Short mmCIF file of C-alpha atoms in Angstrom, two decimals:
data_model
loop_
_atom_site.label_atom_id
_atom_site.label_comp_id
_atom_site.label_asym_id
_atom_site.label_seq_id
_atom_site.Cartn_x
_atom_site.Cartn_y
_atom_site.Cartn_z
CA MET C 1 115.15 18.07 40.39
CA THR C 2 117.39 15.26 41.15
CA PRO C 3 115.52 11.87 42.81
CA ASP C 4 116.71 11.09 46.12
CA ASP C 5 117.11 7.40 45.32
CA SER C 6 116.23 4.89 42.99
CA ALA C 7 112.59 4.14 44.58
CA LYS C 8 111.59 7.65 43.10
CA THR C 9 113.09 6.70 39.82
CA ALA C 10 110.82 3.25 39.61
CA ASP C 11 107.90 5.24 40.07
CA ILE C 12 108.46 8.14 37.10
CA ARG C 13 110.33 7.59 33.97
CA GLU C 14 111.83 10.34 31.83
CA LEU C 15 110.93 9.94 28.18
CA ILE C 16 112.98 12.96 26.76
CA PRO C 17 113.83 16.11 28.75
CA ASP C 18 110.99 17.36 31.18
CA VAL C 19 108.31 14.68 29.36
CA TYR C 20 107.47 11.70 31.88
CA VAL C 21 105.58 8.56 32.19
CA ILE C 22 104.16 7.38 35.47
CA PRO C 23 103.91 3.63 34.69
CA GLY C 24 100.54 1.74 36.07
CA GLY C 25 97.22 0.49 35.58
CA THR C 26 96.61 3.31 33.35
CA ASN C 27 99.69 5.43 32.35
CA VAL C 28 99.63 8.87 33.47
CA GLY C 29 102.05 11.51 31.61
CA VAL C 30 103.68 14.45 32.90
CA ILE C 31 105.04 17.59 31.07
CA ARG C 32 107.22 19.89 32.78
CA VAL C 33 107.73 23.37 32.68
CA LYS C 34 110.33 25.27 34.33
CA ASP C 35 109.19 28.54 35.70
CA GLU C 36 109.67 31.15 38.20
CA SER C 37 108.09 29.58 41.16
CA GLY C 38 109.82 26.48 40.64
CA CYS C 39 107.98 24.26 37.79
CA ALA C 40 104.64 23.73 36.41
CA LEU C 41 103.32 20.72 35.44
CA TYR C 42 100.44 19.44 33.15
CA LEU C 43 99.33 15.54 33.36
CA ILE C 44 98.08 13.43 30.63
CA ASP C 45 95.07 11.46 31.88
CA SER C 46 94.78 11.49 36.27
CA GLY C 47 94.38 7.74 37.10
CA GLY C 48 91.34 6.31 38.32
CA SER C 49 90.12 7.57 41.66
CA GLU C 50 91.18 9.51 44.35
CA LYS C 51 93.38 7.07 45.72
CA ASP C 52 94.97 6.66 41.88
CA ALA C 53 95.54 10.64 42.02
CA ARG C 54 97.17 10.64 45.97
CA LYS C 55 99.49 8.29 44.65
CA ILE C 56 100.20 10.31 41.67
CA GLU C 57 100.39 13.23 44.07
CA THR C 58 102.77 11.45 46.46
CA ILE C 59 105.17 10.56 43.55
CA LEU C 60 105.46 14.11 42.07
CA ASN C 61 106.01 15.25 45.55
CA ALA C 62 108.97 12.99 45.57
CA TYR C 63 110.32 13.85 42.07
CA PHE C 64 109.69 17.33 41.95
CA THR C 65 110.66 20.52 43.94
CA ASP C 66 108.29 23.59 43.83
CA TRP C 67 105.75 22.53 41.63
CA HIS C 68 102.13 23.51 41.04
CA LEU C 69 99.55 21.74 38.71
CA ARG C 70 98.01 23.59 36.02
CA ALA C 71 96.14 21.09 34.07
CA VAL C 72 95.25 17.71 33.58
CA ILE C 73 94.54 16.61 29.86
CA ASN C 74 92.65 13.93 29.39
CA THR C 75 92.54 11.83 26.44
CA HIS C 76 88.95 10.73 27.12
CA SER C 77 86.77 10.91 29.85
CA HIS C 78 86.69 6.94 30.78
CA ALA C 79 86.62 6.39 34.43
CA ASP C 80 90.29 4.74 34.66
CA HIS C 81 91.56 7.75 32.63
CA SER C 82 89.53 10.74 34.37
CA GLY C 83 88.86 9.28 37.98
CA GLY C 84 91.51 11.74 39.29
CA ASN C 85 90.16 14.56 38.02
CA ALA C 86 88.05 15.75 40.89
CA TYR C 87 90.84 15.45 43.76
CA PHE C 88 93.51 17.30 41.42
CA ALA C 89 90.65 19.96 40.61
CA GLU C 90 89.79 21.09 44.16
CA LYS C 91 93.15 20.21 45.85
CA THR C 92 95.17 22.49 43.25
CA LYS C 93 92.72 24.26 41.40
CA CYS C 94 94.34 23.26 37.71
CA GLU C 95 92.45 23.19 34.99
CA ILE C 96 90.99 20.38 33.37
CA TRP C 97 91.26 19.67 29.37
CA MET C 98 89.02 17.25 27.51
CA PRO C 99 87.66 16.85 24.17
CA TYR C 100 84.12 18.35 23.50
CA LEU C 101 82.27 15.08 23.11
CA GLU C 102 83.95 13.37 25.97
CA LYS C 103 83.34 16.04 29.09
CA GLY C 104 79.46 14.82 29.32
CA SER C 105 81.07 11.38 30.93
CA VAL C 106 82.24 12.98 33.78
CA GLU C 107 79.75 16.18 33.76
CA ASN C 108 77.22 13.40 34.17
CA THR C 109 79.11 10.39 35.87
CA LEU C 110 76.38 7.76 35.06
CA LEU C 111 76.62 7.93 31.19
CA GLN C 112 79.59 5.46 30.96
CA PRO C 113 78.18 2.46 33.18
CA SER C 114 74.90 3.10 31.02
CA LEU C 115 76.16 3.11 27.80
CA ALA C 116 78.24 0.20 28.64
CA TRP C 117 74.75 -1.73 30.18
CA GLY C 118 72.19 -0.68 27.82
CA GLY C 119 69.78 0.98 30.36
CA PHE C 120 69.94 1.99 33.91
CA PRO C 121 73.00 0.40 35.17
CA LEU C 122 73.31 -2.30 38.31
CA PRO C 123 74.28 -1.13 41.52
CA GLU C 124 77.58 -3.20 40.93
CA LEU C 125 78.10 -1.14 37.83
CA ARG C 126 77.43 2.37 40.14
CA VAL C 127 81.50 2.38 41.25
CA SER C 128 84.32 4.27 40.53
CA TYR C 129 85.51 1.61 38.05
CA TYR C 130 83.00 2.72 35.61
CA VAL C 131 81.51 6.06 37.27
CA PRO C 132 84.21 8.83 37.49
CA ALA C 133 83.59 11.16 40.21
CA HIS C 134 81.99 14.61 38.67
CA CYS C 135 84.26 17.15 37.63
CA GLU C 136 83.64 20.12 35.11
CA ALA C 137 85.97 20.27 31.82
CA THR C 138 87.12 23.86 32.34
CA ARG C 139 88.48 23.61 28.58
CA VAL C 140 87.42 21.97 25.46
CA ILE C 141 90.02 20.72 23.02
CA ARG C 142 90.12 20.15 19.78
CA ASP C 143 91.93 17.73 16.97
CA GLU C 144 94.94 19.52 15.02
CA GLU C 145 95.14 22.02 18.04
CA CYS C 146 98.39 23.39 18.80
CA VAL C 147 98.95 25.05 22.29
CA GLU C 148 102.52 26.46 22.75
CA LEU C 149 104.03 26.41 26.56
CA SER C 150 105.87 29.05 28.04
CA ASP C 151 109.15 27.47 27.77
CA GLY C 152 108.79 26.50 24.04
CA LYS C 153 107.12 22.77 24.42
CA LYS C 154 104.34 22.63 22.27
CA ILE C 155 100.78 20.00 22.80
CA ARG C 156 99.45 18.82 19.38
CA PHE C 157 96.02 17.30 19.86
CA ILE C 158 95.49 14.40 17.48
CA ALA C 159 91.85 12.79 16.59
CA LEU C 160 92.07 9.06 17.29
CA PRO C 161 88.43 7.54 16.96
CA GLY C 162 86.98 3.86 17.43
CA HIS C 163 87.77 3.30 21.50
CA TYR C 164 84.92 6.14 22.74
CA PHE C 165 83.41 9.03 21.55
CA GLU C 166 86.23 11.52 20.51
CA MET C 167 89.77 10.69 22.01
CA LEU C 168 92.86 12.41 21.19
CA GLY C 169 96.05 11.33 21.44
CA VAL C 170 98.84 14.12 23.10
CA MET C 171 101.72 14.97 21.06
CA CYS C 172 104.58 16.73 22.93
CA LYS C 173 107.67 18.19 21.08
CA THR C 174 110.49 20.07 22.62
CA PRO C 175 112.46 23.24 20.83
CA ASP C 176 115.02 20.73 19.93
CA GLY C 177 112.55 18.36 18.14
CA LYS C 178 112.21 15.74 20.36
CA SER C 179 108.66 14.53 20.78
CA VAL C 180 106.54 11.71 23.00
CA PHE C 181 102.96 11.11 21.98
CA TYR C 182 100.06 9.59 24.49
CA ALA C 183 98.32 7.60 22.48
CA GLY C 184 95.51 6.89 25.00
CA ASP C 185 93.68 3.56 24.17
CA ALA C 186 94.01 4.22 20.48
CA VAL C 187 96.63 1.10 21.18
CA PHE C 188 97.09 -1.09 23.43
CA GLY C 189 100.45 -2.54 24.86
CA LYS C 190 101.84 -5.92 23.45
CA LYS C 191 101.50 -7.81 26.97
CA PHE C 192 98.16 -6.56 27.49
CA ILE C 193 96.51 -7.24 23.94
CA ALA C 194 98.06 -10.55 24.41
CA LYS C 195 96.41 -11.26 27.42
CA PHE C 196 92.94 -9.23 26.86
CA SER C 197 92.45 -10.23 22.94
CA ILE C 198 88.88 -8.00 23.27
CA PRO C 199 89.65 -4.76 24.77
CA PHE C 200 86.96 -2.20 24.75
CA MET C 201 85.49 -0.49 21.08
CA PHE C 202 82.99 1.86 20.49
CA ASP C 203 83.40 1.74 17.25
CA VAL C 204 85.36 -0.76 15.46
CA ALA C 205 85.45 0.60 11.86
CA SER C 206 87.13 3.91 13.45
CA PHE C 207 89.29 1.98 15.66
CA LEU C 208 90.87 -0.18 12.70
CA ASP C 209 91.59 3.20 10.88
CA THR C 210 93.18 4.66 13.45
CA LEU C 211 95.57 1.93 14.30
CA GLU C 212 96.41 2.35 10.58
CA LYS C 213 96.84 5.86 11.02
CA LEU C 214 99.46 5.24 13.80
CA ARG C 215 101.99 4.60 11.38
CA SER C 216 102.15 8.22 10.11
CA ILE C 217 101.86 9.62 12.98
CA HIS C 218 106.21 10.52 13.94
CA ALA C 219 107.35 10.40 17.48
CA ASP C 220 110.67 9.50 19.37
CA GLN C 221 108.75 7.73 22.17
CA TYR C 222 104.84 6.55 22.33
CA VAL C 223 103.02 5.82 25.36
CA PRO C 224 99.93 3.72 25.35
CA SER C 225 97.62 3.80 28.25
CA HIS C 226 97.81 0.11 29.00
CA GLY C 227 101.39 -0.94 28.23
CA ASP C 228 104.80 0.18 27.62
CA ALA C 229 105.91 2.98 26.47
CA VAL C 230 107.87 2.19 22.91
CA THR C 231 110.38 3.95 20.13
CA ARG C 232 108.20 2.49 17.45
CA ILE C 233 104.29 1.38 17.25
CA ASP C 234 103.97 -0.17 14.18
CA GLU C 235 104.41 -3.52 15.54
CA THR C 236 102.04 -2.96 18.75
CA ALA C 237 99.62 -1.39 16.22
CA GLU C 238 99.85 -4.79 13.88
CA MET C 239 99.09 -6.68 17.25
CA ASN C 240 96.49 -5.09 17.84
CA GLN C 241 95.09 -5.57 14.39
CA ILE C 242 95.51 -8.66 14.12
CA ALA C 243 93.60 -8.88 17.37
CA VAL C 244 90.33 -7.08 16.07
CA LEU C 245 90.54 -9.35 12.79
CA GLN C 246 90.63 -12.28 14.79
CA THR C 247 87.75 -11.32 16.81
CA ILE C 248 85.71 -10.68 13.33
CA SER C 249 86.74 -13.71 11.97
CA CYS C 250 85.38 -15.62 15.34
CA ILE C 251 82.13 -14.12 15.01
CA MET C 252 81.84 -15.21 11.10
CA LYS C 253 82.75 -18.44 11.82
CA ILE C 254 80.29 -18.64 14.61
CA LEU C 255 77.64 -16.97 12.43
CA LYS C 256 78.25 -18.78 9.46
CA LYS C 257 76.93 -22.37 11.37
CA LYS C 258 73.65 -21.16 12.28
CA PRO C 259 71.66 -17.50 13.59
CA HIS C 260 72.85 -16.44 17.01
CA THR C 261 71.22 -13.81 19.44
CA ALA C 262 73.81 -11.08 20.62
CA GLU C 263 74.06 -12.89 23.80
CA GLU C 264 74.22 -16.40 22.43
CA LEU C 265 77.49 -15.12 20.43
CA LEU C 266 78.91 -13.68 23.71
CA THR C 267 79.03 -16.88 25.23
CA GLU C 268 80.29 -18.41 22.12
CA VAL C 269 82.67 -15.65 21.55
CA ALA C 270 83.95 -15.78 25.17
CA ASN C 271 84.66 -19.47 24.92
CA ALA C 272 86.48 -19.72 21.74
CA ASN C 273 88.88 -17.53 23.08
CA GLY C 274 89.15 -19.08 26.62
CA ILE C 275 87.36 -16.42 28.53
CA SER C 276 85.72 -16.48 31.53
CA MET C 277 83.47 -13.65 32.43
CA LYS C 278 82.49 -12.30 35.13
CA LEU C 279 80.05 -9.03 35.56
CA PRO C 280 82.93 -6.35 34.19
CA GLN C 281 83.84 -8.91 31.52
CA TYR C 282 80.42 -9.65 30.37
CA VAL C 283 79.30 -6.00 30.25
CA LEU C 284 82.74 -4.44 28.40
CA ILE C 285 82.80 -7.54 25.98
CA GLY C 286 79.10 -7.74 25.66
CA SER C 287 79.43 -3.78 24.82
CA THR C 288 82.05 -4.59 22.49
CA LEU C 289 80.64 -7.32 20.61
CA ARG C 290 77.19 -5.59 19.60
CA SER C 291 79.60 -2.90 18.16
CA PHE C 292 81.38 -5.54 16.02
CA LEU C 293 78.19 -6.46 15.20
CA THR C 294 77.32 -3.39 13.83
CA SER C 295 80.63 -3.05 11.82
CA LEU C 296 79.72 -6.07 10.12
CA TYR C 297 76.23 -5.37 9.53
CA GLU C 298 77.39 -1.88 8.15
CA LYS C 299 79.71 -4.13 5.26
CA GLY C 300 77.42 -6.19 4.14
CA ARG C 301 78.68 -9.38 5.81
CA ILE C 302 75.96 -9.85 7.94
CA THR C 303 72.14 -9.43 8.57
CA TYR C 304 69.70 -9.96 11.41
CA GLU C 305 65.83 -10.63 11.90
CA ILE C 306 63.30 -10.74 13.96
CA ALA C 307 62.09 -14.24 15.22
CA ASP C 308 60.26 -15.39 17.66
CA ASN C 309 60.76 -12.62 19.45
CA LYS C 310 64.37 -12.93 19.35
CA MET C 311 66.75 -10.56 17.39
CA LEU C 312 68.97 -13.66 15.41
CA TRP C 313 72.58 -12.93 13.66
CA LYS C 314 73.19 -14.77 10.50
CA ALA C 315 76.33 -14.30 8.22
CA ARG C 316 74.86 -13.35 4.51
#
């Protein structure tokens, strides 16, 4: 396998021998295994749509000779990670590997926008950005499960809770000990977190625990799904921790002044962070903010009351 020109190499980057990343809005990992018919490929996530999948396919065709796709391995089920599954499954007959608690979201595709909206979603939310094309998972993957590939590479799945129901990171280690860790949305790249200071979180406490856990996961390269691959994860994890703690501080500062409904709080937090919300930000940040409220409530830092038919949150 030799790339024909520099334009092709710009679309895919080899991190260690036979282990790659296709940079994009959502990074896609590629693991190559040489076999008698050419090479077998495993993808880590599949992009956000059929259009993304076709672009990925074009890159693979340009870079690899006689390749076939064995499996798409999803870190989790969010549409920007699983939106290409259906295309690849139909076109290549590949397997779809997914964590158990994540597979429901690609088998019942209304779950994702319904969760974010808190009810049957608006038509503007029933689009590919929130709703992946329906695709059945063919294999359930679990925390600490290890798969040995035919060329001696080992893939190990590592639980990274917090961002969604059951996200798993993917560690790929070569026989000579080199390794790449695909971290999914457990951590966001420095430029991303600097621009989007309140990324989606389902369980804030677990998200913070996972950021701490990342520091103990050793690899030669770390690939967040949104951001650049890095050789050290601690600085990136720290930036994510700071962003979460700043949001907590912002919430507490607002609630110490007077009680707020969740919607009033969303407006105040957005204004404090210079965020001009449209529907996507309103829905995703609003859902994340309610997760922050649950976390702070469970820690005893805030409480609520129902008064005049409104749910009011206040600092303790």
